[in-house]
PDB file of C-alpha atoms in Angstrom:
ATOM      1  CA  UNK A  26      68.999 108.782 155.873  1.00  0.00           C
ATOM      2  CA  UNK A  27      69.681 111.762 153.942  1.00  0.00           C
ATOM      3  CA  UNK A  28      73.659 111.455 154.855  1.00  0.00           C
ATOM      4  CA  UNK A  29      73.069 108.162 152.791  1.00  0.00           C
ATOM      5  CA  UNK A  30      70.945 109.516 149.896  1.00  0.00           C
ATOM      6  CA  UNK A  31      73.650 112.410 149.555  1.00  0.00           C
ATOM      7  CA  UNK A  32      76.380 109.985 149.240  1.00  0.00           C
ATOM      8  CA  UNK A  33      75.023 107.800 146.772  1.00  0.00           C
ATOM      9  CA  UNK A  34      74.206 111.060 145.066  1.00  0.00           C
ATOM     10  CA  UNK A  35      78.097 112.145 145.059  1.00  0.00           C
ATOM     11  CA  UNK A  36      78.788 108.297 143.653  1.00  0.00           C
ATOM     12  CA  UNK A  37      76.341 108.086 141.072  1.00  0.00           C
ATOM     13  CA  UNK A  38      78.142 111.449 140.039  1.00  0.00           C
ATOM     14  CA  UNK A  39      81.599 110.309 139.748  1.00  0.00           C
ATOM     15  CA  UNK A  40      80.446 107.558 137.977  1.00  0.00           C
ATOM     16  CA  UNK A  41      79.048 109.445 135.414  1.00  0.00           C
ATOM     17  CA  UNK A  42      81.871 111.615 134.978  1.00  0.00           C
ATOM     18  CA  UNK A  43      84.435 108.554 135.272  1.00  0.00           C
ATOM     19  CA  UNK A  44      82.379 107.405 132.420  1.00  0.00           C
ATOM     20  CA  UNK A  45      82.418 110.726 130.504  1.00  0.00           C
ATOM     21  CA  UNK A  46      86.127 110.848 130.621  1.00  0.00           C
ATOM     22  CA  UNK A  47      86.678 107.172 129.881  1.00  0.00           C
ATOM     23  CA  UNK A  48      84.522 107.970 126.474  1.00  0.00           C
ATOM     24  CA  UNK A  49      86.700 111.138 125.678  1.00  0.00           C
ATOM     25  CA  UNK A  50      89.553 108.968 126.403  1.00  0.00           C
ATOM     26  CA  UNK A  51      88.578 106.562 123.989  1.00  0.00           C
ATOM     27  CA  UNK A  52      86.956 108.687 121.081  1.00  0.00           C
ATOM     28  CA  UNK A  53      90.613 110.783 121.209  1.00  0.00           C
ATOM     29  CA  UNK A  54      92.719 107.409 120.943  1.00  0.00           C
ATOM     30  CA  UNK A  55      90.280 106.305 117.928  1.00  0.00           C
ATOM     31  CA  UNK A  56      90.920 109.876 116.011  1.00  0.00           C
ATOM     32  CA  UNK A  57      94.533 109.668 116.708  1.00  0.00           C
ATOM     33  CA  UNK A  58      94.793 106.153 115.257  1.00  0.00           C
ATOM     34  CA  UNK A  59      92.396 106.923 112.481  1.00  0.00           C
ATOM     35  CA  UNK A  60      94.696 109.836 111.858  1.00  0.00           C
ATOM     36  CA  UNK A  61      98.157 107.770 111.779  1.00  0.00           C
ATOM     37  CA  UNK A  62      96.694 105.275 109.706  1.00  0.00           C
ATOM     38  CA  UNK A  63      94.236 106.434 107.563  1.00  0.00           C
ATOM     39  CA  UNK A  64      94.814 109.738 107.325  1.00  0.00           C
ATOM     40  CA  UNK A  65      98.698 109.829 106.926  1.00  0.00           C
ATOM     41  CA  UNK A  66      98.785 107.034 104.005  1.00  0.00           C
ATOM     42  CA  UNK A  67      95.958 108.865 101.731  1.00  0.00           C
ATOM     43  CA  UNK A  68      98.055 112.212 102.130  1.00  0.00           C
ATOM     44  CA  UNK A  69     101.185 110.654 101.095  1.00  0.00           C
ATOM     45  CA  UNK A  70      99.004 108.795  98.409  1.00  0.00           C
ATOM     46  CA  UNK A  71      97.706 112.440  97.275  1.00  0.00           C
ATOM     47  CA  UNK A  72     101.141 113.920  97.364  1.00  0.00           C
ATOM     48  CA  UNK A  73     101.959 110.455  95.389  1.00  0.00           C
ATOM     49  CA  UNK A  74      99.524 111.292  92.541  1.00  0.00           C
ATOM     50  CA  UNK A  75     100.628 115.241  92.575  1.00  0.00           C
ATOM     51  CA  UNK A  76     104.131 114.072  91.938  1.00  0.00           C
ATOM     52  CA  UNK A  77     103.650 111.690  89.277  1.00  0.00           C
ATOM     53  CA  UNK A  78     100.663 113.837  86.911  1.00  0.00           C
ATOM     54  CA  UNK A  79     102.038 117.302  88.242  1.00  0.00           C
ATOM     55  CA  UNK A  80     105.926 117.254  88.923  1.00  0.00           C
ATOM     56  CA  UNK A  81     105.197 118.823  92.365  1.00  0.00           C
ATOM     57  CA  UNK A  82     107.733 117.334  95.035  1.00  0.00           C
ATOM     58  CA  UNK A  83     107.527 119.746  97.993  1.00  0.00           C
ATOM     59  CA  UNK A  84     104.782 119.287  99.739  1.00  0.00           C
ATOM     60  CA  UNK A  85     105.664 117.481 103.370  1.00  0.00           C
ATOM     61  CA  UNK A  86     105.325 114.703 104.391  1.00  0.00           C
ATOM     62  CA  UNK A  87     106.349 113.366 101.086  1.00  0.00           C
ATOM     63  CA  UNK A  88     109.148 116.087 100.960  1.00  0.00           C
ATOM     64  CA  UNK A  89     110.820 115.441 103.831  1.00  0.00           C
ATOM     65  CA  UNK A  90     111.283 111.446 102.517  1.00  0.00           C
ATOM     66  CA  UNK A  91     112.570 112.790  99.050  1.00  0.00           C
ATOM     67  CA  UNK A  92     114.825 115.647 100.227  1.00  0.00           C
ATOM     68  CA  UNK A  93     117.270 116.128 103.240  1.00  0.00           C
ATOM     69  CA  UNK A  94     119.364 119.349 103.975  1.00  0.00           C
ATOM     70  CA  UNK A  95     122.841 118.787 103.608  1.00  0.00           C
ATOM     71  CA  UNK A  96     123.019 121.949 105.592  1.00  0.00           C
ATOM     72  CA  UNK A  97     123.144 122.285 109.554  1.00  0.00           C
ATOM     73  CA  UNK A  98     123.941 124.373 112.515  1.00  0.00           C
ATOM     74  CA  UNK A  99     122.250 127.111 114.043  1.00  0.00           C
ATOM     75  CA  UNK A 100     120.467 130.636 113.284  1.00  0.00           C
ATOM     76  CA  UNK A 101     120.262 133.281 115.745  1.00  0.00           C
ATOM     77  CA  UNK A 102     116.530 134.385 114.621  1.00  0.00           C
ATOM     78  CA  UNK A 103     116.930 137.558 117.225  1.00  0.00           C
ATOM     79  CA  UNK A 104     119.128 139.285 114.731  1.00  0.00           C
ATOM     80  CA  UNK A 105     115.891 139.596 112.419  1.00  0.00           C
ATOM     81  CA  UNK A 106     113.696 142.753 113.533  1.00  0.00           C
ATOM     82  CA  UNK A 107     110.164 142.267 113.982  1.00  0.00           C
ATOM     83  CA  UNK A 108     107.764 142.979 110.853  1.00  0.00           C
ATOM     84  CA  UNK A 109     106.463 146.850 110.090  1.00  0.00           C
ATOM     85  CA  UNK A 110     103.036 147.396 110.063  1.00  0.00           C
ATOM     86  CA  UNK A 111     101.527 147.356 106.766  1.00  0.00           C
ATOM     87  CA  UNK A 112     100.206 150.961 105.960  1.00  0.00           C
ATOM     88  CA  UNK A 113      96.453 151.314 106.335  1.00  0.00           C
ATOM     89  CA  UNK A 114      96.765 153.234 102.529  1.00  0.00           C
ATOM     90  CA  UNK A 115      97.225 149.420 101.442  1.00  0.00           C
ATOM     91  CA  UNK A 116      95.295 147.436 103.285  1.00  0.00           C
ATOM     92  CA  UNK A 117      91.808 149.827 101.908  1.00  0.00           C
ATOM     93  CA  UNK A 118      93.020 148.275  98.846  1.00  0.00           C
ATOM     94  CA  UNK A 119      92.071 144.628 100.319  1.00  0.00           C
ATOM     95  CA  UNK A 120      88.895 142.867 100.798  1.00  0.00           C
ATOM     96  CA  UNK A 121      89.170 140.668 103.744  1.00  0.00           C
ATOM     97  CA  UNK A 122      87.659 137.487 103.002  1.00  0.00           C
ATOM     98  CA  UNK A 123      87.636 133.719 104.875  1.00  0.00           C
ATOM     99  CA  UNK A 124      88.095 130.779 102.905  1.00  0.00           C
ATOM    100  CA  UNK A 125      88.642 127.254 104.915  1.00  0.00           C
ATOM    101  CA  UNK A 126      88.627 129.389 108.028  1.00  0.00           C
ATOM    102  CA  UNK A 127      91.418 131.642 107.349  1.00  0.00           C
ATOM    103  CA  UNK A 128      91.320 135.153 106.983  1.00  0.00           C
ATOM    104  CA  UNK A 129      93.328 136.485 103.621  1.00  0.00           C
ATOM    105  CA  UNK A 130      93.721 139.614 101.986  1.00  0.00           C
ATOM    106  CA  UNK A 131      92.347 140.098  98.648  1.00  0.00           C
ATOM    107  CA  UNK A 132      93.184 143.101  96.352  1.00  0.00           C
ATOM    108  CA  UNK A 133      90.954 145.008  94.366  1.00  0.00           C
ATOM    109  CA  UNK A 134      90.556 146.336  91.355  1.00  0.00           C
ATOM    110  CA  UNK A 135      91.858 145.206  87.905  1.00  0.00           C
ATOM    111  CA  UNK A 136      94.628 141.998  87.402  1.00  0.00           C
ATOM    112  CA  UNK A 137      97.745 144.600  87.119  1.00  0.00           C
ATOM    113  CA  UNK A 138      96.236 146.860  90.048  1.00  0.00           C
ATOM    114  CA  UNK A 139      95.916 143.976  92.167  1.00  0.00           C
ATOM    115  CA  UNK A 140      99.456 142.313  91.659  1.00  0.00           C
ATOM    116  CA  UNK A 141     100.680 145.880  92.017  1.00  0.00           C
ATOM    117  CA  UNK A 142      98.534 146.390  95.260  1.00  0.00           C
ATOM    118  CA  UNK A 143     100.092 142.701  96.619  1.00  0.00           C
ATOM    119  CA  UNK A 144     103.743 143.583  95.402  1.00  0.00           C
ATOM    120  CA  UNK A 145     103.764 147.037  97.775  1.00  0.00           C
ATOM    121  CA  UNK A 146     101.680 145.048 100.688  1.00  0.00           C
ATOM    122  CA  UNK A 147     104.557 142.370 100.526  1.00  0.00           C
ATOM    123  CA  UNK A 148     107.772 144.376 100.394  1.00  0.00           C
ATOM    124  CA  UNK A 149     105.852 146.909 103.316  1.00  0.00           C
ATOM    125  CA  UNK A 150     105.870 143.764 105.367  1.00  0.00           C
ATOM    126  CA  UNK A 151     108.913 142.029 104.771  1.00  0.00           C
ATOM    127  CA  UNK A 152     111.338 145.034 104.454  1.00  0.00           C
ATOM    128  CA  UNK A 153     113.767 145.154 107.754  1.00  0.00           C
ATOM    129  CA  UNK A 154     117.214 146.250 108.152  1.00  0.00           C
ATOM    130  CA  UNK A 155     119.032 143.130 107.351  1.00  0.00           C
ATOM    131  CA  UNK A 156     116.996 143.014 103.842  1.00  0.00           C
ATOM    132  CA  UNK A 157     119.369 146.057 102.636  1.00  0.00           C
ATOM    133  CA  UNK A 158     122.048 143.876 103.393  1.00  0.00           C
ATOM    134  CA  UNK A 159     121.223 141.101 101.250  1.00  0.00           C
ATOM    135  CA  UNK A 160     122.382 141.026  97.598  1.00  0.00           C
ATOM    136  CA  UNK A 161     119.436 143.458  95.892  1.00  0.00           C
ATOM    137  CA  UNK A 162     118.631 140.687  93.061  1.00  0.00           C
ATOM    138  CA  UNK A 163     117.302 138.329  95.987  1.00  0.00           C
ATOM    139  CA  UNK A 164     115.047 141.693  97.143  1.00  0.00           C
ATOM    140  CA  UNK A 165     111.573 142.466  96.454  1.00  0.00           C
ATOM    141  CA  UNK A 166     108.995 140.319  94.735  1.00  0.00           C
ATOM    142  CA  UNK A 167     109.446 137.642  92.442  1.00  0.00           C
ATOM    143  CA  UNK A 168     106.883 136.041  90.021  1.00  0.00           C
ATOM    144  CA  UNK A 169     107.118 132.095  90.141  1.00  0.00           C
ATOM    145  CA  UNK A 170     106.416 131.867  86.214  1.00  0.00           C
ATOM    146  CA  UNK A 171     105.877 128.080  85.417  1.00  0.00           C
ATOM    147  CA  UNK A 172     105.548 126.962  89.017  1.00  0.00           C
ATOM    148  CA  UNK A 173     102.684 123.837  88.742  1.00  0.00           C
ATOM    149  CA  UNK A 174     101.562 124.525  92.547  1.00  0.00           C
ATOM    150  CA  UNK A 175      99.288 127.963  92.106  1.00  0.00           C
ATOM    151  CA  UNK A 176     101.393 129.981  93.693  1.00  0.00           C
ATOM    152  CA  UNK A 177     102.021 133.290  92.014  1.00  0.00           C
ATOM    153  CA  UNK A 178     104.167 135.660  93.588  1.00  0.00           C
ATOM    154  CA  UNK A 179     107.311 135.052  96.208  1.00  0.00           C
ATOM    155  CA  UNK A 180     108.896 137.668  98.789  1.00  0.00           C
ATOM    156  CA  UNK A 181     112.361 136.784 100.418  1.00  0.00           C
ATOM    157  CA  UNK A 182     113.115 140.239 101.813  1.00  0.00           C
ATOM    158  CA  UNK A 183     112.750 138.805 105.315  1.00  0.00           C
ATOM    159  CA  UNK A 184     115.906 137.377 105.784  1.00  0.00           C
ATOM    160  CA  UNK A 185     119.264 137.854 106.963  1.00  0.00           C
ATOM    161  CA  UNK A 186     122.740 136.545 105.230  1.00  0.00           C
ATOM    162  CA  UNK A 187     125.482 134.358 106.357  1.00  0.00           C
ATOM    163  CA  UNK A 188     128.315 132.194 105.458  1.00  0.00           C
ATOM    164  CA  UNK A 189     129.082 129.105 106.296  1.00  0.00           C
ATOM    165  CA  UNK A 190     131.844 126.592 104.975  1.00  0.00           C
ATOM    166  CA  UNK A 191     132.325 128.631 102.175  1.00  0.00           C
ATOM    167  CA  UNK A 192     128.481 129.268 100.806  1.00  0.00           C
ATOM    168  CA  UNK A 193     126.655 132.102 101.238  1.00  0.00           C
ATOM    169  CA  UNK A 194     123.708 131.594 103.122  1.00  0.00           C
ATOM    170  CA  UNK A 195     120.116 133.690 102.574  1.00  0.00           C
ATOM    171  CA  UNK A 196     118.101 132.734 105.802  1.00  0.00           C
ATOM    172  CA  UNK A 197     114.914 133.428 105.500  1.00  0.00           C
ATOM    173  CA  UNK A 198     112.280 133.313 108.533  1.00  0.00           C
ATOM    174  CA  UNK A 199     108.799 131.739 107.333  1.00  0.00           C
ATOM    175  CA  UNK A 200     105.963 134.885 107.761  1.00  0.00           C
ATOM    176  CA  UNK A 201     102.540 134.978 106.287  1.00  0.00           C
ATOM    177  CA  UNK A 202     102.408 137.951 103.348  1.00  0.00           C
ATOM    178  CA  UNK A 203     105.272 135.886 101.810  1.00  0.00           C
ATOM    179  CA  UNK A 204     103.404 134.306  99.284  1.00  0.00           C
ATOM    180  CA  UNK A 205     100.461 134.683  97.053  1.00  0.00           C
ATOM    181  CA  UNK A 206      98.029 132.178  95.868  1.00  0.00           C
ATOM    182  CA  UNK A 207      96.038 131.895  92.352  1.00  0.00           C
ATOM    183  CA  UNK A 208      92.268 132.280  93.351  1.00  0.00           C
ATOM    184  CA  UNK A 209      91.348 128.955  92.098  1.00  0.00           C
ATOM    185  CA  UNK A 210      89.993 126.053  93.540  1.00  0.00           C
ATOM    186  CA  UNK A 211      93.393 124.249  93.385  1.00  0.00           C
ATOM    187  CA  UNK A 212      94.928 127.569  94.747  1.00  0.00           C
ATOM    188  CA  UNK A 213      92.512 128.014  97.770  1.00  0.00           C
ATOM    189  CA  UNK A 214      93.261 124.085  98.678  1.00  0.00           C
ATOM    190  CA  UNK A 215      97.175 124.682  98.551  1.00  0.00           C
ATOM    191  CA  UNK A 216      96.941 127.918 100.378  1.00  0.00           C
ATOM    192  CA  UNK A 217      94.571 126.708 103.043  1.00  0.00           C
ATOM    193  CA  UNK A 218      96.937 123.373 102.866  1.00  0.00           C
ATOM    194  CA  UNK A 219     100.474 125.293 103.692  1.00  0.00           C
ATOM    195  CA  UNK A 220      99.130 128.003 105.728  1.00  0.00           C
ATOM    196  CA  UNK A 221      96.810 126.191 108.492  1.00  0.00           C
ATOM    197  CA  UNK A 222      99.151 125.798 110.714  1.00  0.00           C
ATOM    198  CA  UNK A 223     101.039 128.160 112.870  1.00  0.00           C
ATOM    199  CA  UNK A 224     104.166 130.098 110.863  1.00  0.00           C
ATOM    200  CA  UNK A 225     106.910 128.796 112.037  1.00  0.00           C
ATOM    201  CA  UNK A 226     110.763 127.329 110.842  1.00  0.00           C
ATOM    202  CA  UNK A 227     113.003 129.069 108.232  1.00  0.00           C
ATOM    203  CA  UNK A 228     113.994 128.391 104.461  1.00  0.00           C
ATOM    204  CA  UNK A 229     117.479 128.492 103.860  1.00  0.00           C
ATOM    205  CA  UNK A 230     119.048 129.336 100.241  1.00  0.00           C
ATOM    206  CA  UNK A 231     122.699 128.103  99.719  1.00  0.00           C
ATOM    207  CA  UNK A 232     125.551 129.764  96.738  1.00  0.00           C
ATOM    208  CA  UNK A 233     128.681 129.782  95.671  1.00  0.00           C
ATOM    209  CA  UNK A 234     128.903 133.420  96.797  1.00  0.00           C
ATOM    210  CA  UNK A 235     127.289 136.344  96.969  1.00  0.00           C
ATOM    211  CA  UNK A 236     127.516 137.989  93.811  1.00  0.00           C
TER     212      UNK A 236
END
């Protein structure tokens, strides 16, 4: 009768959808394995080549094998304000473009008016009270001359110092307008490659002192 049709209805249902889960069940445990691997070894084989033709040792995974922090304890990342907003004067000086899905400022104009344009966007950004308490030679912008990853220009204002055992300490929180990358192929890959993933962690930058 129809109480029977309607229940065979209802089981041919969950069947299907038993089955539709059972499938994404599967396919997810395939592209996980695939992942872990296949996808893990020909990174590390990548990161292999880049270290033996190019001298370039910090990309992870390969980085954390080769290097370990000697350095540990704890960072209080409250006592770092919260980023200004970059002034709209700079940002008409930007083409917004999206490469590998990822939205990045571009500045305009000639070479020197767009490092100039990036330099001002940068220190806008990462300029906070406990910058002007940082030594002033590890302020502002630097230029990574010689650096074989294409990354051109470096910003550690957004930080905060300590001391610890004797060193001083620069912590610096990880933020996006941080770094620049050389519009290149290579560039766009290593860009899209360290910035794909959510900001997050800290860099920490040990001396003898502070002068």
């Amino acid at each position: 009768g129809p109480r029977g049709q309607a229940c065979r209805k209802v089981s041919a249902e969950a069947r299907s959808a038993h089955t539709a889960f059972a499938h994404s069940a599967a396919a997810m445990i395939v592209t996980i394995l695939l992942a872990v691997f296949v996808g893990l070894p020909l990174l590390i084989l990548v990161e292999i080549l880049l270290l033996l033709f190019c001298g370039i040792r910090w990309l992870p995974p390969l980085s954390c094998m080769l290097n370990k922090s000697p350095m540990k304890g704890t960072f209080d990342r409250s006592q770092i304000p919260p980023h200004p907003e970059v002034p709209e004067s700079l940002l008409k000086m930007c083409d917004v473009v999206e490469i590998r899905g990822i939205k990045w400022l571009r500045a305009v104009g000639t070479t020197a008016e767009q490092v100039n344009t990036m330099c001002k966007i940068m220190i806008a950004y990462n300029t906070v009270s406990t910058t002007h308490e940082n030594p002033e030679d590890l302020q502002g912008v630097f230029w990574m001359d010689g650096n074989r990853i294409p990354e051109e220009l470096a910003c550690l204002s957004y930080a905060a110092s300590s001391e610890s055992e004797g060193k001083y300490l620069l912590n610096k929180v990880n933020s996006v307008q941080s770094w620049t990358y050389l519009d290149s192929s290579f560039g766009q890959f290593i860009a899209w490659f360290q910035e794909k993933d959510e900001t997050s962690g800290m860099q920490v930058f040990s001396f003898e002192g502070r002068q």
